[in-house]
Coordinates of C-alpha atoms in Angstrom, one line a residue:
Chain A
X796 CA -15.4 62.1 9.2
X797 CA -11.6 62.2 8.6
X798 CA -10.8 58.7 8.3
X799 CA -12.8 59.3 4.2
X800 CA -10.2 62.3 3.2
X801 CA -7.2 60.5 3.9
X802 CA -5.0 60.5 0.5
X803 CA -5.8 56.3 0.5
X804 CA -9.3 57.5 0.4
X805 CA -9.1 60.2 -1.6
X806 CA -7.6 58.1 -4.5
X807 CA -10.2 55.7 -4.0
X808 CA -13.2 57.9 -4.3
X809 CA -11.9 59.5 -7.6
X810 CA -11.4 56.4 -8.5
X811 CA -14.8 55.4 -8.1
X812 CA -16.3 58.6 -9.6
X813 CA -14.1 57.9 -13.1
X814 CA -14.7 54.5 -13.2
X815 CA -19.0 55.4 -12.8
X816 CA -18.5 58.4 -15.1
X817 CA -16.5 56.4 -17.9
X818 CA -19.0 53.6 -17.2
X819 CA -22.2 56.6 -18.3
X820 CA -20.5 58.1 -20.8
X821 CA -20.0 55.1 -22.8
X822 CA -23.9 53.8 -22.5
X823 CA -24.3 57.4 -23.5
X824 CA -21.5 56.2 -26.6
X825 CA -23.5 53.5 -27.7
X826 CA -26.9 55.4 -27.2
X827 CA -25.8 57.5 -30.2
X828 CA -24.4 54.8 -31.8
X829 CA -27.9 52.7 -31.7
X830 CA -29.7 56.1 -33.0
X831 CA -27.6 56.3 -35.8
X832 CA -29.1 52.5 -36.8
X833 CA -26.0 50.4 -35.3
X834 CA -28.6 47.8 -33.9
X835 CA -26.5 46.1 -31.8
X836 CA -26.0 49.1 -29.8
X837 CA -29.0 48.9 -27.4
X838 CA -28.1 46.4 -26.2
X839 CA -24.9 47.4 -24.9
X840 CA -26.5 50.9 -23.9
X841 CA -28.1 49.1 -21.2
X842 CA -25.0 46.9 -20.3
X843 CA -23.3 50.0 -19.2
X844 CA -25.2 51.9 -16.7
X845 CA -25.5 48.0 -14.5
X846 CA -21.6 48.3 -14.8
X847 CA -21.7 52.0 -12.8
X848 CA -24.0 51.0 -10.9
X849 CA -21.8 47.9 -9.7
X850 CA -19.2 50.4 -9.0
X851 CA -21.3 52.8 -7.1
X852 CA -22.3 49.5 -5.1
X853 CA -18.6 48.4 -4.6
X854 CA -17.5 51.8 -3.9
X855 CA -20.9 52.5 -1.3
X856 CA -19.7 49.0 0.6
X857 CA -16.5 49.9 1.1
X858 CA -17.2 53.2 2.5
X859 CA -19.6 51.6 5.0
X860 CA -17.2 49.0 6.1
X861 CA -14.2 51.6 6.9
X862 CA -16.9 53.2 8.9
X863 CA -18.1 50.3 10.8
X864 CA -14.4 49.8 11.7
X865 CA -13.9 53.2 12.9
X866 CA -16.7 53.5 15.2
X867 CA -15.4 50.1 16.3
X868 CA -18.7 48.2 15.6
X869 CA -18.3 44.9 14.0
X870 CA -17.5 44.5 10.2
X871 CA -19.9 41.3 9.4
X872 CA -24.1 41.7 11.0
X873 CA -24.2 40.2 14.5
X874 CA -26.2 36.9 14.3
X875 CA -29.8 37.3 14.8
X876 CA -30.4 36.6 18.8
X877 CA -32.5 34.2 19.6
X878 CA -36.2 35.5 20.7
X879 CA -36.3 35.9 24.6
X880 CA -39.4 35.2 25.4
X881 CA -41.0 32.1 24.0
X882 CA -44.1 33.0 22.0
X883 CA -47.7 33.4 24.1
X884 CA -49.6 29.7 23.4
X885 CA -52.6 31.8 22.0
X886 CA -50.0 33.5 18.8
X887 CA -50.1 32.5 15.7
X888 CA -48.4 30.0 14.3
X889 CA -45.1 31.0 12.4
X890 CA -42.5 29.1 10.8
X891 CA -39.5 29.2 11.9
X892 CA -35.8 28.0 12.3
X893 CA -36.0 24.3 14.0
X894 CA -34.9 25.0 17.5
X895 CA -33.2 22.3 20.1
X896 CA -35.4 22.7 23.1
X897 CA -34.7 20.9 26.5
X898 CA -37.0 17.3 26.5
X899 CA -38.3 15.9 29.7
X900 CA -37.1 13.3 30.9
X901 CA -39.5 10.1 30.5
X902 CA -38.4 8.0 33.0
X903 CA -41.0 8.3 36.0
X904 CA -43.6 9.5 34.3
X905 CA -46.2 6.8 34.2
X906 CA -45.0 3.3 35.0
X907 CA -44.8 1.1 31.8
X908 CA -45.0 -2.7 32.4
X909 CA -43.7 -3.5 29.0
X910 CA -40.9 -1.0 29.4
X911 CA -40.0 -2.4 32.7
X912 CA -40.0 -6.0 31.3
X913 CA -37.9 -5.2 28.3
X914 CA -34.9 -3.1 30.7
X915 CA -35.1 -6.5 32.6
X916 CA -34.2 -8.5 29.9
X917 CA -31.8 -6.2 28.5
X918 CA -30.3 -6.3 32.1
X919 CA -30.3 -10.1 31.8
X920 CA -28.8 -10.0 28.9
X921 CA -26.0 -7.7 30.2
X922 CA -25.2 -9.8 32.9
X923 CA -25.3 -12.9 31.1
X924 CA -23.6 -12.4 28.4
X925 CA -23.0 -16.0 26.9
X926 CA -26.4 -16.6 27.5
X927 CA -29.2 -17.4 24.4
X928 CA -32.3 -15.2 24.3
X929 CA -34.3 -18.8 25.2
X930 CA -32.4 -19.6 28.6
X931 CA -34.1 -15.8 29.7
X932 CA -38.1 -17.3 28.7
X933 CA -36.9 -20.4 30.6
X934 CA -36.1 -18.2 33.6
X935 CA -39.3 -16.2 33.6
X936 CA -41.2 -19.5 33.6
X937 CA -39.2 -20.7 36.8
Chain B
X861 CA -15.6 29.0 0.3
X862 CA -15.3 25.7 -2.1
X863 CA -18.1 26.8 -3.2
X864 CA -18.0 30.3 -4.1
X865 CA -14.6 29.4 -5.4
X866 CA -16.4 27.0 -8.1
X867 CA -18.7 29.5 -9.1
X868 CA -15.7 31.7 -9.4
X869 CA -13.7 29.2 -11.2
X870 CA -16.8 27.9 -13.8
X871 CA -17.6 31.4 -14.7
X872 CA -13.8 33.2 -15.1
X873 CA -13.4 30.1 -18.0
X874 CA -16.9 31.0 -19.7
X875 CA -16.1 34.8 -19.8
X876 CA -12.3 33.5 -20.8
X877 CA -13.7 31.4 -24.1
X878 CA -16.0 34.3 -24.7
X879 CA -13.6 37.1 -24.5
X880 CA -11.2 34.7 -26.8
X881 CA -14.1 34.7 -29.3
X882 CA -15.1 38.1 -29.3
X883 CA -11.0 39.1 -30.0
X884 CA -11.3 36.9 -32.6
X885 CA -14.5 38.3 -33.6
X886 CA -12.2 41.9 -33.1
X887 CA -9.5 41.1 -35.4
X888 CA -11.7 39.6 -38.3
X889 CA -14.2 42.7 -38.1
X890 CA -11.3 44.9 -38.2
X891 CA -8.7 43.1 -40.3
X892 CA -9.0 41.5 -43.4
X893 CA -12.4 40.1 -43.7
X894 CA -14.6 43.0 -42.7
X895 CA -16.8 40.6 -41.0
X896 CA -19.3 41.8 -37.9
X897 CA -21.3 38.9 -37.3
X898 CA -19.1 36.9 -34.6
X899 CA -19.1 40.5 -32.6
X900 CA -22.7 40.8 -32.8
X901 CA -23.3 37.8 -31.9
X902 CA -20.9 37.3 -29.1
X903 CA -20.5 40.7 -28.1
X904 CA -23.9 41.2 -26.0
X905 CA -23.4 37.7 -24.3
X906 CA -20.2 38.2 -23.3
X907 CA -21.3 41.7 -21.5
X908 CA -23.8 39.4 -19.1
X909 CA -21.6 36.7 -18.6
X910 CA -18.8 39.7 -17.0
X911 CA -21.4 40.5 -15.0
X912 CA -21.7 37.3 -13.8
X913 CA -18.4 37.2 -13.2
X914 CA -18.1 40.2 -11.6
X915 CA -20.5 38.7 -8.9
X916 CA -18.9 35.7 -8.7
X917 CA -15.4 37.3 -7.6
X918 CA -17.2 39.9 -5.4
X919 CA -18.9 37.4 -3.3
X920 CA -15.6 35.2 -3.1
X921 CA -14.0 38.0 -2.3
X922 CA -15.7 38.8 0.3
X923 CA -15.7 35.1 1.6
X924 CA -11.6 34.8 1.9
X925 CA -11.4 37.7 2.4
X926 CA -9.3 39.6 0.4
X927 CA -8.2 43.1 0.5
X928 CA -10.0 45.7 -2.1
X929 CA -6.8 46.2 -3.9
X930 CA -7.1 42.1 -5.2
X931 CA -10.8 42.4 -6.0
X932 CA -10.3 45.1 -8.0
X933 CA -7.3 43.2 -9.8
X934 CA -8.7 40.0 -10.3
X935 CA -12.0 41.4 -11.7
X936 CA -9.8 43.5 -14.1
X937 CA -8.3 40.4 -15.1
X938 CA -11.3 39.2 -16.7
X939 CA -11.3 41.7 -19.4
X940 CA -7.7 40.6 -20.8
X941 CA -8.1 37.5 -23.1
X942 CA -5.6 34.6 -22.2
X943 CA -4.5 36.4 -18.8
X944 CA -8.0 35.6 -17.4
X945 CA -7.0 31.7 -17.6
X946 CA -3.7 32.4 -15.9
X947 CA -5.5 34.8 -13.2
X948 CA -8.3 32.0 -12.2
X949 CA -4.9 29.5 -11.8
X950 CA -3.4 32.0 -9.5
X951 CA -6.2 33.3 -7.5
X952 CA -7.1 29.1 -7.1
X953 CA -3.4 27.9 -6.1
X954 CA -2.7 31.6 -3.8
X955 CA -5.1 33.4 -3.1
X956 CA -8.0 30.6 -1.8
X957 CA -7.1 28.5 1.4
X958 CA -7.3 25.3 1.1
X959 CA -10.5 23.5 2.3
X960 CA -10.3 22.1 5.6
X961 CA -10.1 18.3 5.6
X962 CA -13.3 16.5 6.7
X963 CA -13.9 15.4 9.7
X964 CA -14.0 11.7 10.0
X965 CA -15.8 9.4 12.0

């Protein structure tokens, strides 16, 4: 692919390979300074290689995401679509994301005589609005 | 964002104190006193702690986002004592938007 051997590129690879290289060679440093009894050494001989190895990572991303762009894909993941089928009622249950799911309406279902009762007196209330909650039990009694 | 730049911003003044003690630690091993204890001692911490670090400005990096050529700069900046303070100043008044304000009710 061309668009990696552009000068820009180029640059930024060697870059990469001295920063990695330096990053080796001085664990390697310290490895031979730990063997010659400078204790602190080992730890740092360790310390060194995770720093390439950040670079390689840095350097591996970067490659990928002038790649992406090229083809013309999109830099970032696409979002995870949603499952198109809904799941057979017989599999197994798996945990999931909370979804919003459409909810039946209630109203019709199954009549409701305290329901209905309460919508009335909220519907008194409404259209009396000076009204006191007893003038609506004197009402019903009427 | 705010939050990776936190991370960003708690960590660059850790690795800041640290590098400042292990300069010190530098000029008193080297200079008069002949003295490797503060290296030893600070030395291995502070090589964790730039990793941290190093994490910490990759991933609000990659949150702004800035160009490569920044990372790379502001993770250098880490490794030069007193600059890192100034960098984590700049990179918090320039180079990170501001938050959005919050919606109210």
């Amino acid at each position: 692919m061309k668009g990696l051997w552009t000068p820009a590129w180029m640059g930024r690879h060697l870059l990469a390979l001295v920063l990695t290289a330096g990053c080796f060679v001085l664990g390697w440093w310290q490895f031979s300074r730990a063997a010659d009894g400078n204790s602190i050494s080992w730890g740092y001989m360790f310390q060194w290689p995770v720093f390439g190895g950040f670079v390689v990572f840095i350097w591996w991303r970067e490659v990928q995401l002038a790649r992406r762009r090229a083809a013309g894909e999109p830099v970032t993941e696409p979002e995870q679509p949603a499952p198109s089928a809904p799941a057979p009622p017989d599999a197994p249950v798996a945990l999931g994301r909370p979804v919003r799911v459409a909810v039946r309406s209630a109203a019709g279902a199954t009549p409701d005589p305290e329901l209905d009762a309460y919508n009335d007196y909220l519907a008194w209330l409404a259209a009396n609005p000076g009204a006191r909650p007893a003038d609506y039990a004197r009402r019903t009694v009427r | 964002m705010q939050g990776a730049l936190t991370r960003y911003r708690i960590i660059a003044w850790i690795v800041g104190m640290v590098l400042l003690a292990l300069t010190l630690g530098m000029v008193l091993k080297y200079g008069p006193t002949k003295d490797a204890t503060l290296v030893e001692t600070v030395g291995f911490f502070h090589g964790f702690l730039y990793m941290v670090y190093l994490i910490a400005t990759f991933d609000l990096s990659r949150r702004v986002p800035w160009p490569f050529k920044r990372m790379v700069l502001v993770m250098l900046a880490g490794t030069v004592p007193f600059l890192s303070f100034w960098a984590e100043r700049h990179v918090t008044r320039h180079w990170v938007p501001e938050p959005a304000p919050a919606l109210s009710e």
